[in-house]
Short mmCIF file of C-alpha atoms in Angstrom, two decimals:
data_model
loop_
_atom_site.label_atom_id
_atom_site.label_comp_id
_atom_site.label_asym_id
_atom_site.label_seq_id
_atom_site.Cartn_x
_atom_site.Cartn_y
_atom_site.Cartn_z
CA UNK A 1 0.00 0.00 0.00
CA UNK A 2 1.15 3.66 -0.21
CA UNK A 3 0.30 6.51 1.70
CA UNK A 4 0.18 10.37 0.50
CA UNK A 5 2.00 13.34 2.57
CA UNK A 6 1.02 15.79 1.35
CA UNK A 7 -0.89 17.00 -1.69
CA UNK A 8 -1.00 19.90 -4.23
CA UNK A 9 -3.80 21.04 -5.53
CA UNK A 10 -4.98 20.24 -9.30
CA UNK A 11 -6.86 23.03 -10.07
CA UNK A 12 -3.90 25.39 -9.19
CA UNK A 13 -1.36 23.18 -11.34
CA UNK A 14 -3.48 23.69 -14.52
CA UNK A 15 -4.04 27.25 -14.05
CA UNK A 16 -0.22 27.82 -13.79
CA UNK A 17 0.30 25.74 -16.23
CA UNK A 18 -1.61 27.40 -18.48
CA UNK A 19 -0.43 30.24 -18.02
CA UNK A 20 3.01 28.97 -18.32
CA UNK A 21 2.13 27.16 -21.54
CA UNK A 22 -0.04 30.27 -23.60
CA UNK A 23 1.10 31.35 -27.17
CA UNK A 24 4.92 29.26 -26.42
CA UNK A 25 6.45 29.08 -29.63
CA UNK A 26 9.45 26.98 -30.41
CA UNK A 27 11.56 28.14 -33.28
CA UNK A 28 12.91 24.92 -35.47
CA UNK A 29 17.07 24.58 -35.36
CA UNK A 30 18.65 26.14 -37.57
CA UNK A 31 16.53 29.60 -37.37
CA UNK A 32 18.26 32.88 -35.53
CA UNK A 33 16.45 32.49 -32.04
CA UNK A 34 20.11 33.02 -30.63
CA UNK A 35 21.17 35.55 -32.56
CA UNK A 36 18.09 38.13 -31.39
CA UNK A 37 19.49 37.65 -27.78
CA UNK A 38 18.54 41.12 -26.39
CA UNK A 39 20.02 42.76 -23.46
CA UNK A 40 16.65 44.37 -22.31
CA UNK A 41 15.70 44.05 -18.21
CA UNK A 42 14.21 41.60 -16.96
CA UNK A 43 12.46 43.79 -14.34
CA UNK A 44 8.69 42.37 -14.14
CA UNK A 45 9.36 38.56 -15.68
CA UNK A 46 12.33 36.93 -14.09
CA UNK A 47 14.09 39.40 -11.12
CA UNK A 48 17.15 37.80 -12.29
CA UNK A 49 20.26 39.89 -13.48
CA UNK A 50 22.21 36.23 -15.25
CA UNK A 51 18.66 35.90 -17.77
CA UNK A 52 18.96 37.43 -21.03
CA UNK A 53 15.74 38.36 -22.80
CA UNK A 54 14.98 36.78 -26.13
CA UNK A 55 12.84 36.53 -29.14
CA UNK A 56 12.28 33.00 -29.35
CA UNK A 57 14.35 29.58 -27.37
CA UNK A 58 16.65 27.22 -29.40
CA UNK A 59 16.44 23.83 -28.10
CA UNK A 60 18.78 22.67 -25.47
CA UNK A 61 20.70 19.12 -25.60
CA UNK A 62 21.75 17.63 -22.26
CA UNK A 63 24.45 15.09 -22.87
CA UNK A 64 26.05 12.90 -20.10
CA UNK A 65 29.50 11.42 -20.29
CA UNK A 66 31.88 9.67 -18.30
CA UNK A 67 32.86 12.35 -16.11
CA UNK A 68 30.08 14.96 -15.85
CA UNK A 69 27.14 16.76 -18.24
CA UNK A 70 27.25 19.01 -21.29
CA UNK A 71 24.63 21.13 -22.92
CA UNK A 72 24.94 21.97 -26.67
CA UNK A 73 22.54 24.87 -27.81
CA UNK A 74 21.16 22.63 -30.86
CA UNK A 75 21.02 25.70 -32.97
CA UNK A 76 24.41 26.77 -32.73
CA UNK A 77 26.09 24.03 -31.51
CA UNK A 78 27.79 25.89 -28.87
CA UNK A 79 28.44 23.97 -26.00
CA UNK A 80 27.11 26.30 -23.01
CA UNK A 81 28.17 24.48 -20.28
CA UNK A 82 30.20 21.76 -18.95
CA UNK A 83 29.58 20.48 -15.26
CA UNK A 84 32.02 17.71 -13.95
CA UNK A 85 30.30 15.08 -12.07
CA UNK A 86 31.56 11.56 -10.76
CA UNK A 87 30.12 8.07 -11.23
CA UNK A 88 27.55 6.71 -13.98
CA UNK A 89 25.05 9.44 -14.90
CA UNK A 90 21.39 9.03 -16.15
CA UNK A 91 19.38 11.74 -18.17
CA UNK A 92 15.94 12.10 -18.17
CA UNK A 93 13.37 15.39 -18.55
CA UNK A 94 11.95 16.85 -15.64
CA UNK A 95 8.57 17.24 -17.37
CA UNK A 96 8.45 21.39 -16.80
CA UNK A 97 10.46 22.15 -20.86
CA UNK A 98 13.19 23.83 -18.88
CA UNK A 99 14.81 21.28 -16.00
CA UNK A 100 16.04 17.40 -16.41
CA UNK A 101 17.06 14.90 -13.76
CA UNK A 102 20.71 13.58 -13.52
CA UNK A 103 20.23 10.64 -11.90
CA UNK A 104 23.51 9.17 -9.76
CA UNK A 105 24.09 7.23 -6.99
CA UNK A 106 22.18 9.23 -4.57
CA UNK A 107 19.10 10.56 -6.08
CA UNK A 108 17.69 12.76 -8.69
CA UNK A 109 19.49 15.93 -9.21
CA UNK A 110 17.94 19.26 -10.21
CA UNK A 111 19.29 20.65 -13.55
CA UNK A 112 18.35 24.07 -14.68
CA UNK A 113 19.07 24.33 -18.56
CA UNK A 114 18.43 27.87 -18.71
CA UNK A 115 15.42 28.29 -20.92
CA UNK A 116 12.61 30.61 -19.26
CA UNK A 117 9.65 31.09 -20.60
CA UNK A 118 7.41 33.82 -18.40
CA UNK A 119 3.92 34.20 -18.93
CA UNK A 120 2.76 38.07 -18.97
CA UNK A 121 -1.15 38.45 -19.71
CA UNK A 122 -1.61 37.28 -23.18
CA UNK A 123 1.73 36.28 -24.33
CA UNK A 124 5.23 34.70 -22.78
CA UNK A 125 8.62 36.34 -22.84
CA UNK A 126 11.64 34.28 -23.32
CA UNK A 127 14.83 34.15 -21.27
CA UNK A 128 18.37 32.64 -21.48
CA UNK A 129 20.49 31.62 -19.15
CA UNK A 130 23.58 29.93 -17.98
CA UNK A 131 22.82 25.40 -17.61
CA UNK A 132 23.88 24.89 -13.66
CA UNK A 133 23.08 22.51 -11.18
CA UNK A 134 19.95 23.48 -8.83
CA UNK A 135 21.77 22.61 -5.99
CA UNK A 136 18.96 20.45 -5.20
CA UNK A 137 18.91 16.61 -5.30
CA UNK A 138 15.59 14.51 -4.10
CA UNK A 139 16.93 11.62 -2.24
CA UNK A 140 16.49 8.11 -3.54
CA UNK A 141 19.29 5.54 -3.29
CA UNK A 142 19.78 3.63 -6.61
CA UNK A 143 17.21 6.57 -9.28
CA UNK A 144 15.69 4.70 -11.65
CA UNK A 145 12.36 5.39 -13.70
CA UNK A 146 10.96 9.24 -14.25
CA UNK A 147 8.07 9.38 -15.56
CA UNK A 148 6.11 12.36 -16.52
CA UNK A 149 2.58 11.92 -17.23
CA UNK A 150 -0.98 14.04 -16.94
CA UNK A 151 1.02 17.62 -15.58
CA UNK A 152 3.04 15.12 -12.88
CA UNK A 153 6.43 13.99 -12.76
CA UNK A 154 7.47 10.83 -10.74
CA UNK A 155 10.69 9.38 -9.57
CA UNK A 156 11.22 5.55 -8.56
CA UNK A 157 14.08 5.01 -5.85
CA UNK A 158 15.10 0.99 -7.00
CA UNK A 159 17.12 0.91 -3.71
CA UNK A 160 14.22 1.64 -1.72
CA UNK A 161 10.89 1.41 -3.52
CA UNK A 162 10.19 4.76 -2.78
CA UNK A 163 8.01 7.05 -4.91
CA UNK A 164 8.35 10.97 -5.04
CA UNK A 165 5.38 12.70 -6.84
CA UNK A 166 5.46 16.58 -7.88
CA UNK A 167 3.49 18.15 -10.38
CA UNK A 168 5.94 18.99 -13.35
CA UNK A 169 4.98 23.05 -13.39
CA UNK A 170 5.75 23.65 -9.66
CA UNK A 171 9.90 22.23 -10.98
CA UNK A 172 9.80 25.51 -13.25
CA UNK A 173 11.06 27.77 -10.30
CA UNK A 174 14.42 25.07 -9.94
CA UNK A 175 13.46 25.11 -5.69
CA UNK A 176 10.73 22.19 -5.20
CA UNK A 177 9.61 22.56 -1.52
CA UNK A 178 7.99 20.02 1.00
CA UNK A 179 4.90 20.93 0.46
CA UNK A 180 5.14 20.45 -3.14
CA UNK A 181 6.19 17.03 -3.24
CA UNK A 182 4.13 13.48 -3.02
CA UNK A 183 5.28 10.53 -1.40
CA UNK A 184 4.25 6.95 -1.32
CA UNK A 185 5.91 3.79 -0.99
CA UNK A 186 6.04 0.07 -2.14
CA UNK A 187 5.85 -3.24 -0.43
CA UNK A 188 9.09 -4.15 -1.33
CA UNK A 189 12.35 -2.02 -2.82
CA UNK A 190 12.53 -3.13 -6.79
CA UNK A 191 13.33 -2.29 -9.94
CA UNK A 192 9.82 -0.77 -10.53
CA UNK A 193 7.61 2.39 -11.52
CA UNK A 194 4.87 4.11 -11.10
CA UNK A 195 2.90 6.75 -13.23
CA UNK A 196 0.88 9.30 -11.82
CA UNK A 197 -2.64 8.83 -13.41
CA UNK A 198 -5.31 11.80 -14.00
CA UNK A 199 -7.90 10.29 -12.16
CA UNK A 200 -5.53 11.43 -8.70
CA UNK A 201 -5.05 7.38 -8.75
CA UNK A 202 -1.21 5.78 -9.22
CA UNK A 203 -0.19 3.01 -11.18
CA UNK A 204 2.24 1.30 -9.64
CA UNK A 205 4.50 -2.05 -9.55
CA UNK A 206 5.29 -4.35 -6.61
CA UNK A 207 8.20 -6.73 -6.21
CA UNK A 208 11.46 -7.61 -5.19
CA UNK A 209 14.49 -7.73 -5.92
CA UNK A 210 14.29 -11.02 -7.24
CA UNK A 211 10.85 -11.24 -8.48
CA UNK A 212 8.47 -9.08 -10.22
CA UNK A 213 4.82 -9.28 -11.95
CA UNK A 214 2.46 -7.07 -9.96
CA UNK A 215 0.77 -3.62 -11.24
CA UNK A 216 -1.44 -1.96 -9.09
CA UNK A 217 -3.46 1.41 -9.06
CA UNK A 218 -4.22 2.57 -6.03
CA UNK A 219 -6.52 5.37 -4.70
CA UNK A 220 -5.39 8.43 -3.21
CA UNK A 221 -6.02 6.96 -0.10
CA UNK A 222 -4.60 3.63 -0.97
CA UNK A 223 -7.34 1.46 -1.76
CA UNK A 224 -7.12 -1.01 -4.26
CA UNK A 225 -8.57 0.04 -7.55
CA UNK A 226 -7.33 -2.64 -10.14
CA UNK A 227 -4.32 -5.70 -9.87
CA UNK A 228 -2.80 -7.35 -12.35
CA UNK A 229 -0.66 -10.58 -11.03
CA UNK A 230 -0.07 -11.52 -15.16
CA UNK A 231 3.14 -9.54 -15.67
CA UNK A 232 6.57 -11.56 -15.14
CA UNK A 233 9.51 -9.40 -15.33
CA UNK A 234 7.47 -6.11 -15.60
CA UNK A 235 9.74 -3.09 -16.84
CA UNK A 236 9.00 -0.13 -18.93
CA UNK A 237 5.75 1.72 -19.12
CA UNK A 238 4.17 3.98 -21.71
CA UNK A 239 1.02 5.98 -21.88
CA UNK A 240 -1.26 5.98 -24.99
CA UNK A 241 -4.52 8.02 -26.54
CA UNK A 242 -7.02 7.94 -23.72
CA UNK A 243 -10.24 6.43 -23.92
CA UNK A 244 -13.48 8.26 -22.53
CA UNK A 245 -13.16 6.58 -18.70
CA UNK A 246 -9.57 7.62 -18.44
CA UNK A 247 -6.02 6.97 -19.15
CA UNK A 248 -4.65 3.99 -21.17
CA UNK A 249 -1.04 3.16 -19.50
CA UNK A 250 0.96 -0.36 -21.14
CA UNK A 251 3.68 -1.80 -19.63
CA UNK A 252 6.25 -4.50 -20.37
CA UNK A 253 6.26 -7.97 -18.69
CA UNK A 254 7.87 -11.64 -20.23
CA UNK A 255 4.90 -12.86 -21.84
CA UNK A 256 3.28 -10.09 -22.99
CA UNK A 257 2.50 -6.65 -22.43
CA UNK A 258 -0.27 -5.70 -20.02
CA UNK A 259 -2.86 -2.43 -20.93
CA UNK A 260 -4.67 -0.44 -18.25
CA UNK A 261 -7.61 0.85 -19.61
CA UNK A 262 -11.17 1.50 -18.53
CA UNK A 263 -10.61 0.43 -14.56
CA UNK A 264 -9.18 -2.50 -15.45
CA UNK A 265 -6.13 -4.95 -16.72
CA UNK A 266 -6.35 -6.50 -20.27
CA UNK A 267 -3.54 -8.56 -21.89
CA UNK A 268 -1.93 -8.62 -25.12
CA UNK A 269 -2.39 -11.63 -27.11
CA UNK A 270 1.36 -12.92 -28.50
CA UNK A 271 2.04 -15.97 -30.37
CA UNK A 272 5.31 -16.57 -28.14
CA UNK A 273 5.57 -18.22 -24.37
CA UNK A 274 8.43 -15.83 -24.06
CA UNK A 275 7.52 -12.33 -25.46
CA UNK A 276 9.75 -9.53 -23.62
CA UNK A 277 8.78 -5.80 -24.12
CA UNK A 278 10.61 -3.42 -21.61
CA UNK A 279 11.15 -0.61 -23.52
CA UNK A 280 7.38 0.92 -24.62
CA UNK A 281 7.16 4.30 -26.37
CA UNK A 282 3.98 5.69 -26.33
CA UNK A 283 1.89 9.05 -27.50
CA UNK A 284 -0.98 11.09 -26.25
CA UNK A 285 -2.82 10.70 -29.51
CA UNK A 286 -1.80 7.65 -30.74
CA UNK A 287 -3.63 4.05 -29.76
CA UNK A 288 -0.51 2.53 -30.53
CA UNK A 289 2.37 1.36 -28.27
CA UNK A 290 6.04 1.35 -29.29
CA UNK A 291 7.83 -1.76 -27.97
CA UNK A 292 10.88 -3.70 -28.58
CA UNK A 293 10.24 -7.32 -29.50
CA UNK A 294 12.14 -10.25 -27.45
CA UNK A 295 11.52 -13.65 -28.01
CA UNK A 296 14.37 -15.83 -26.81
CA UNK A 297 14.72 -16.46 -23.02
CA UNK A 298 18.26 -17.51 -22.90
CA UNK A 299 19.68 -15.37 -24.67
CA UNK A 300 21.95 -13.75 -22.95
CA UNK A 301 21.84 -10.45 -25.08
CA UNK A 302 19.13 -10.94 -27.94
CA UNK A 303 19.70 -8.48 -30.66
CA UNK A 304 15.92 -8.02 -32.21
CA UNK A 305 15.00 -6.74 -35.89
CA UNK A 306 11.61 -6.97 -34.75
CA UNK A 307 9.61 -4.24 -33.20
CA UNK A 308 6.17 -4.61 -32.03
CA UNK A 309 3.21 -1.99 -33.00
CA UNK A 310 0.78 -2.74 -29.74
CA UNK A 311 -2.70 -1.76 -30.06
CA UNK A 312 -4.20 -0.37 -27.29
CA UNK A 313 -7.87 -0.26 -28.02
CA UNK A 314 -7.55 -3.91 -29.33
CA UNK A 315 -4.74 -5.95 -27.03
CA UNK A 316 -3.81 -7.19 -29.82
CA UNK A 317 0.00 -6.72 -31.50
CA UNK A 318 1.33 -6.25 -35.13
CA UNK A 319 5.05 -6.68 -35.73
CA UNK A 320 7.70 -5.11 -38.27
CA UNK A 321 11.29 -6.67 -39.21
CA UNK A 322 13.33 -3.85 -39.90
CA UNK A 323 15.59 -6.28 -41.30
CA UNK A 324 18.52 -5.02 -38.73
CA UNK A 325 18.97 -5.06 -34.83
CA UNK A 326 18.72 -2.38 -32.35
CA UNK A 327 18.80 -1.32 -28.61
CA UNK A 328 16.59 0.20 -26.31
CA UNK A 329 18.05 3.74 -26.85
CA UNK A 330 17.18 3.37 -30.66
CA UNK A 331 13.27 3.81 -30.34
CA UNK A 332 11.44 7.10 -29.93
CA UNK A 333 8.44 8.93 -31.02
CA UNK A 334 7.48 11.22 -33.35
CA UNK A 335 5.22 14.61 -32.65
CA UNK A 336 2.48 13.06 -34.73
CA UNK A 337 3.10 9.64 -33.11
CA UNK A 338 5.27 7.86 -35.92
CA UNK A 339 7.59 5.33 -34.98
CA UNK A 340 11.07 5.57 -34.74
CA UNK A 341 13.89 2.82 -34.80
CA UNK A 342 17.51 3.52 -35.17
CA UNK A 343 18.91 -0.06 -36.71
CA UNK A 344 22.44 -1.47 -36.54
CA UNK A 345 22.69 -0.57 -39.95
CA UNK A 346 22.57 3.50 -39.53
CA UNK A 347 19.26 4.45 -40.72
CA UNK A 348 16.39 5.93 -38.57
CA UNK A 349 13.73 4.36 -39.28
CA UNK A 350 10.37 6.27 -39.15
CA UNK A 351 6.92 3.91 -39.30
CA UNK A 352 3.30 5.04 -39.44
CA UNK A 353 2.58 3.45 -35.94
CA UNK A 354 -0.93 2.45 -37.44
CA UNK A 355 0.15 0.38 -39.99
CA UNK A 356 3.56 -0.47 -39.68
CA UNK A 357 4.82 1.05 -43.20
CA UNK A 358 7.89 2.48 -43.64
CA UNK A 359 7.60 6.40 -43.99
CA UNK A 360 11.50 7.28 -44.48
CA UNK A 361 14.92 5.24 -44.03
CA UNK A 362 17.61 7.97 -43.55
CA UNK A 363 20.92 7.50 -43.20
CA UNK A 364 22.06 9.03 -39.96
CA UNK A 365 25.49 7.67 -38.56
CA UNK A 366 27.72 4.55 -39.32
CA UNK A 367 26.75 1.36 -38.94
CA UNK A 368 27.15 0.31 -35.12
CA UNK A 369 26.64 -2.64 -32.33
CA UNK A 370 24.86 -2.65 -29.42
CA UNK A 371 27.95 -2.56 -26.78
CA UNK A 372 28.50 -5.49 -24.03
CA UNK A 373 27.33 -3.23 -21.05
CA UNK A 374 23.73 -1.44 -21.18
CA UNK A 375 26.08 1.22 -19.34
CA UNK A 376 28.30 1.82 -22.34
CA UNK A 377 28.00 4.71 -25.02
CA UNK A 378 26.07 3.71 -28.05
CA UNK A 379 23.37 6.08 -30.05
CA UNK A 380 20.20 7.27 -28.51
CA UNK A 381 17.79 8.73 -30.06
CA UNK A 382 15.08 11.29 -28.42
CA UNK A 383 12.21 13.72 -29.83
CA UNK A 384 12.14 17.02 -28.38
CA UNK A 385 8.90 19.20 -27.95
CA UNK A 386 9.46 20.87 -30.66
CA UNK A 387 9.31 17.99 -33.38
CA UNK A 388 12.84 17.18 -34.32
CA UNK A 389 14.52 13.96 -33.71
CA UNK A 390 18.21 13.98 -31.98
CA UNK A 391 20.33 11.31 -32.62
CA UNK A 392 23.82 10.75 -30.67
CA UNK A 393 26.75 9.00 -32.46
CA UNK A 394 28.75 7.89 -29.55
CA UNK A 395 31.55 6.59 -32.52
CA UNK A 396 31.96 9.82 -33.94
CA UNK A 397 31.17 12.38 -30.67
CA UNK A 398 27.97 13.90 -32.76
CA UNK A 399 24.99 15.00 -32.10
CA UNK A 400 22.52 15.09 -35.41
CA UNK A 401 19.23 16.95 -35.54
CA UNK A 402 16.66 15.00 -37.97
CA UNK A 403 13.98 16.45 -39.81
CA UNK A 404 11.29 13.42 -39.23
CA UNK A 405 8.50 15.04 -41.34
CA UNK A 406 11.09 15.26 -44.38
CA UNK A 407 13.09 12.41 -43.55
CA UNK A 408 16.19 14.49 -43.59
CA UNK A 409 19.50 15.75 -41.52
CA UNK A 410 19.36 19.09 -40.87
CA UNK A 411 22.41 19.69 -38.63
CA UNK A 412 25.30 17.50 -37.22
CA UNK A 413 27.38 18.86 -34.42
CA UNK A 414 30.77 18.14 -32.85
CA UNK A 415 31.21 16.90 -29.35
CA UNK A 416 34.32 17.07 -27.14
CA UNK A 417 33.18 13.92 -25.49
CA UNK A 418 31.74 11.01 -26.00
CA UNK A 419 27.50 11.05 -24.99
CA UNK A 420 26.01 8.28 -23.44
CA UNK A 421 22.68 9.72 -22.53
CA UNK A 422 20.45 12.45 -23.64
CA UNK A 423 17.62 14.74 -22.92
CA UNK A 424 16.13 18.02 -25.20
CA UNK A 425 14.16 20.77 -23.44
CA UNK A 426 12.54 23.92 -25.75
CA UNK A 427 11.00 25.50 -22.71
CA UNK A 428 7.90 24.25 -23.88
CA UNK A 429 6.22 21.35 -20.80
CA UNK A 430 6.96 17.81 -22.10
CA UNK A 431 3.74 16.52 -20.24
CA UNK A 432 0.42 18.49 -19.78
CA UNK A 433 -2.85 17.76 -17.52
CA UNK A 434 -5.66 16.40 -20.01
CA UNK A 435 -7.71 19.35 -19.32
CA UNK A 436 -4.74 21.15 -20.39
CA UNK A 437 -3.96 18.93 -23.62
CA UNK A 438 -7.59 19.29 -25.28
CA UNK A 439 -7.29 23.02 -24.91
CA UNK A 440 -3.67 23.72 -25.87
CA UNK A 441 -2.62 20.77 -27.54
CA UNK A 442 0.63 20.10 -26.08
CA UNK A 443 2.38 16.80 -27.11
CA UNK A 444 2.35 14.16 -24.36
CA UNK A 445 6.16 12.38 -23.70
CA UNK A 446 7.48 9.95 -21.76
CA UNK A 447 10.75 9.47 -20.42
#
């Protein structure tokens, strides 16, 4: 069971949100957003004497490496900042379009990336500033998933099974306070997740260290609401289209995936005994799940060329060989929910999610392997807010920003080191509350 601390109030998280979110504009790379840096005060939007008033905000890469984070203005290709850190770092968006979470062997650690956008009556103003740490970390021994989902961002502590809950807009001032800030907690410390659901319910998994197949949602007040028991090996979660009762949340388990929807559990039918999906991609208007497609239990690295294409509406599954392997960093999704694969052989790979066909193949960096260790550099590929894919090429210390609607490169830039992870803000809020969503349209990511 879990049990809630405190709580923020929904009402007030949309209506800052909104406000937050009104007539935000996201120039594409390789326009002058950077180059109309103004030196105008910022008496009235920010009180801060480092932010810079612009026209417009370029996208921001955060890279990780062995030895600290980078972040690349994707216009430019500047790098802005370097920040030395120890140990094995982990990348992930704080939900908010201007923070992300550096995840080490503490907890989750606040990264400002120094894109403002300030609401002022009936438009925004943009602001620039230096990347830097917060200076805040949330504790959680061994940070593993963030998810962002319905204007909420949550954090899973493996180490302890904890579960911090804030709602993504309140991260936009870089100082979350008590107050702010959710916390529940699982049977058992796991490998798990949990996804904050817009009913004020969470989806969560239970386990141990050993052993896990259990999903739950839980009420606020931690009653059970629905338990699924049919998920061996559960890992990876992704939210789809929602249906008229509520949000439609798949996750990955060793026989097939399992769909929340409507109140309660369904299963996907597979053909396989063995059918491993932990890494799902999913999009707020889409009925489709991204997933990779495993089908060998002893292997002891399988090296797919088949995705799967997992309809949500129907529990049912439709499956693509691309012909050529790829990793769990390859897959993404696009802004109007195609599919993307980056294979062994170079190419991204964008699908109509619906169907399966291939929209473009375009060749994007050398052909590559998966490496031995999950922890080792190898390409990753990520959508931002504002549309464009951005590929890493670990071989070659690159970053490449894709065109997915023209199947085309539009920039490569040099790194001086190599990436291993990535995250892209554009100051636009990666995750909105539904009310939110139908009004302004936002696209809906996952981490």
């Amino acid at each position: 069971m879990f049990t809630s601390k405190s709580s923020v109030a929904l009402s007030t998280a949309i209506a800052a949100a909104l406000l937050l979110s009104a007539c935000s504009t996201t120039p594409p790379p390789g326009s002058t957003a950077s180059e109309n840096a103004g030196s105008g005060s910022t008496d009235g939007f920010t009180g801060a004497e480092s932010q810079t008033e612009v026209s417009a905000l370029a996208p921001r890469a955060v890279l990780t490496y062995d030895g600290g984070v980078l972040t690349l203005d994707t216009e430019s290709g500047e790098v802005l900042d370097t920040t030395e850190l120890d140990g094995f770092l982990r990348v992930n968006n704080a939900g908010d379009g201007r923070h992300v979470m550096v995840s080490g062997g503490k907890g989750f650690s606040l990264f400002d990336t120094g894109l403002v956008v300030q609401g002022h009556g009936d438009h925004n103003h943009y602001f620039v500033s230096d990347p830097r740490l917060t200076g805040q970390t949330i504790e959680a021994p061994e940070p593993g998933h963030v998810v962002i989902h319905d204007g909420k961002t949550a954090l899973f502590s493996d180490g302890t099974g904890a579960i911090t809950v804030v709602d993504s807009h309140d991260i936009h001032d870089g100082e979350i306070s008590d107050d702010e800030i959710e916390k529940f907690s699982t049977e058992t410390a796991h490998h798990g997740v949990a996804v904050p659901l817009s009913s004020g319910d969470l989806l969560l998994t239970q386990g141990t260290a050993d052993a896990r197949n259990t999903v739950q949602v839980l009420s606020p007040s931690g009653d059970l609401v629905a338990e699924t028991t049919d998920c061996p090996g559960v890992h990876g979660e992704a939210a789809a289209k929602p249906t008229a009762t509520g949000d439609v949340v798949a996750l990955g388990c060793e026989n097939g995936p399992v769909i929340y929807r409507d109140g309660a559990f369904h299963k996907v039918a597979v053909e396989e005994d063995y059918q491993r999906s932990g890494n799902l991609f999913g999009h707020h208007d889409s009925t489709v799940i991204l997933g990779d497609y495993k089908t060998d239990p002893d292997a002891e690295k399988e090296r797919p060329t088949r995705i799967g294409l997992f309809n949500t509406l129907t529990d049912s599954v439709t499956t693509v060989d691309l012909g050529s392997a790829y990793w769990f960093r390859s897959l993404a999704r696009g802004a109007d929910g195609e599919a993307l694969v980056l294979t062994y052989d170079g190419q991204l790979n964008i699908l109509d999610a619906d169907t399966g066909a291939v929209i473009h193949e375009i060749d994007v960096v050398e052909p590559w392997e998966e490496p031995e260790e999950w922890q080792q550099p190898g390409p990753v590929v990520k959508v931002g807010a504002d549309g464009f894919a951005y590929v890493t090429d670990a071989a070659a210390k690159k970053l490449h920003v894709i065109d997915v609607e023209a199947g085309a490169v539009l920039d490569s830039f040099d790194l001086p080191e190599t990436p291993l992870e990535l995250a892209v803000v554009t100051g636009d809020p990666e995750t909105a509350a539904r009310d939110e969503e139908d009004h302004a349209g936002h696209d809906h990511a996952e981490s």
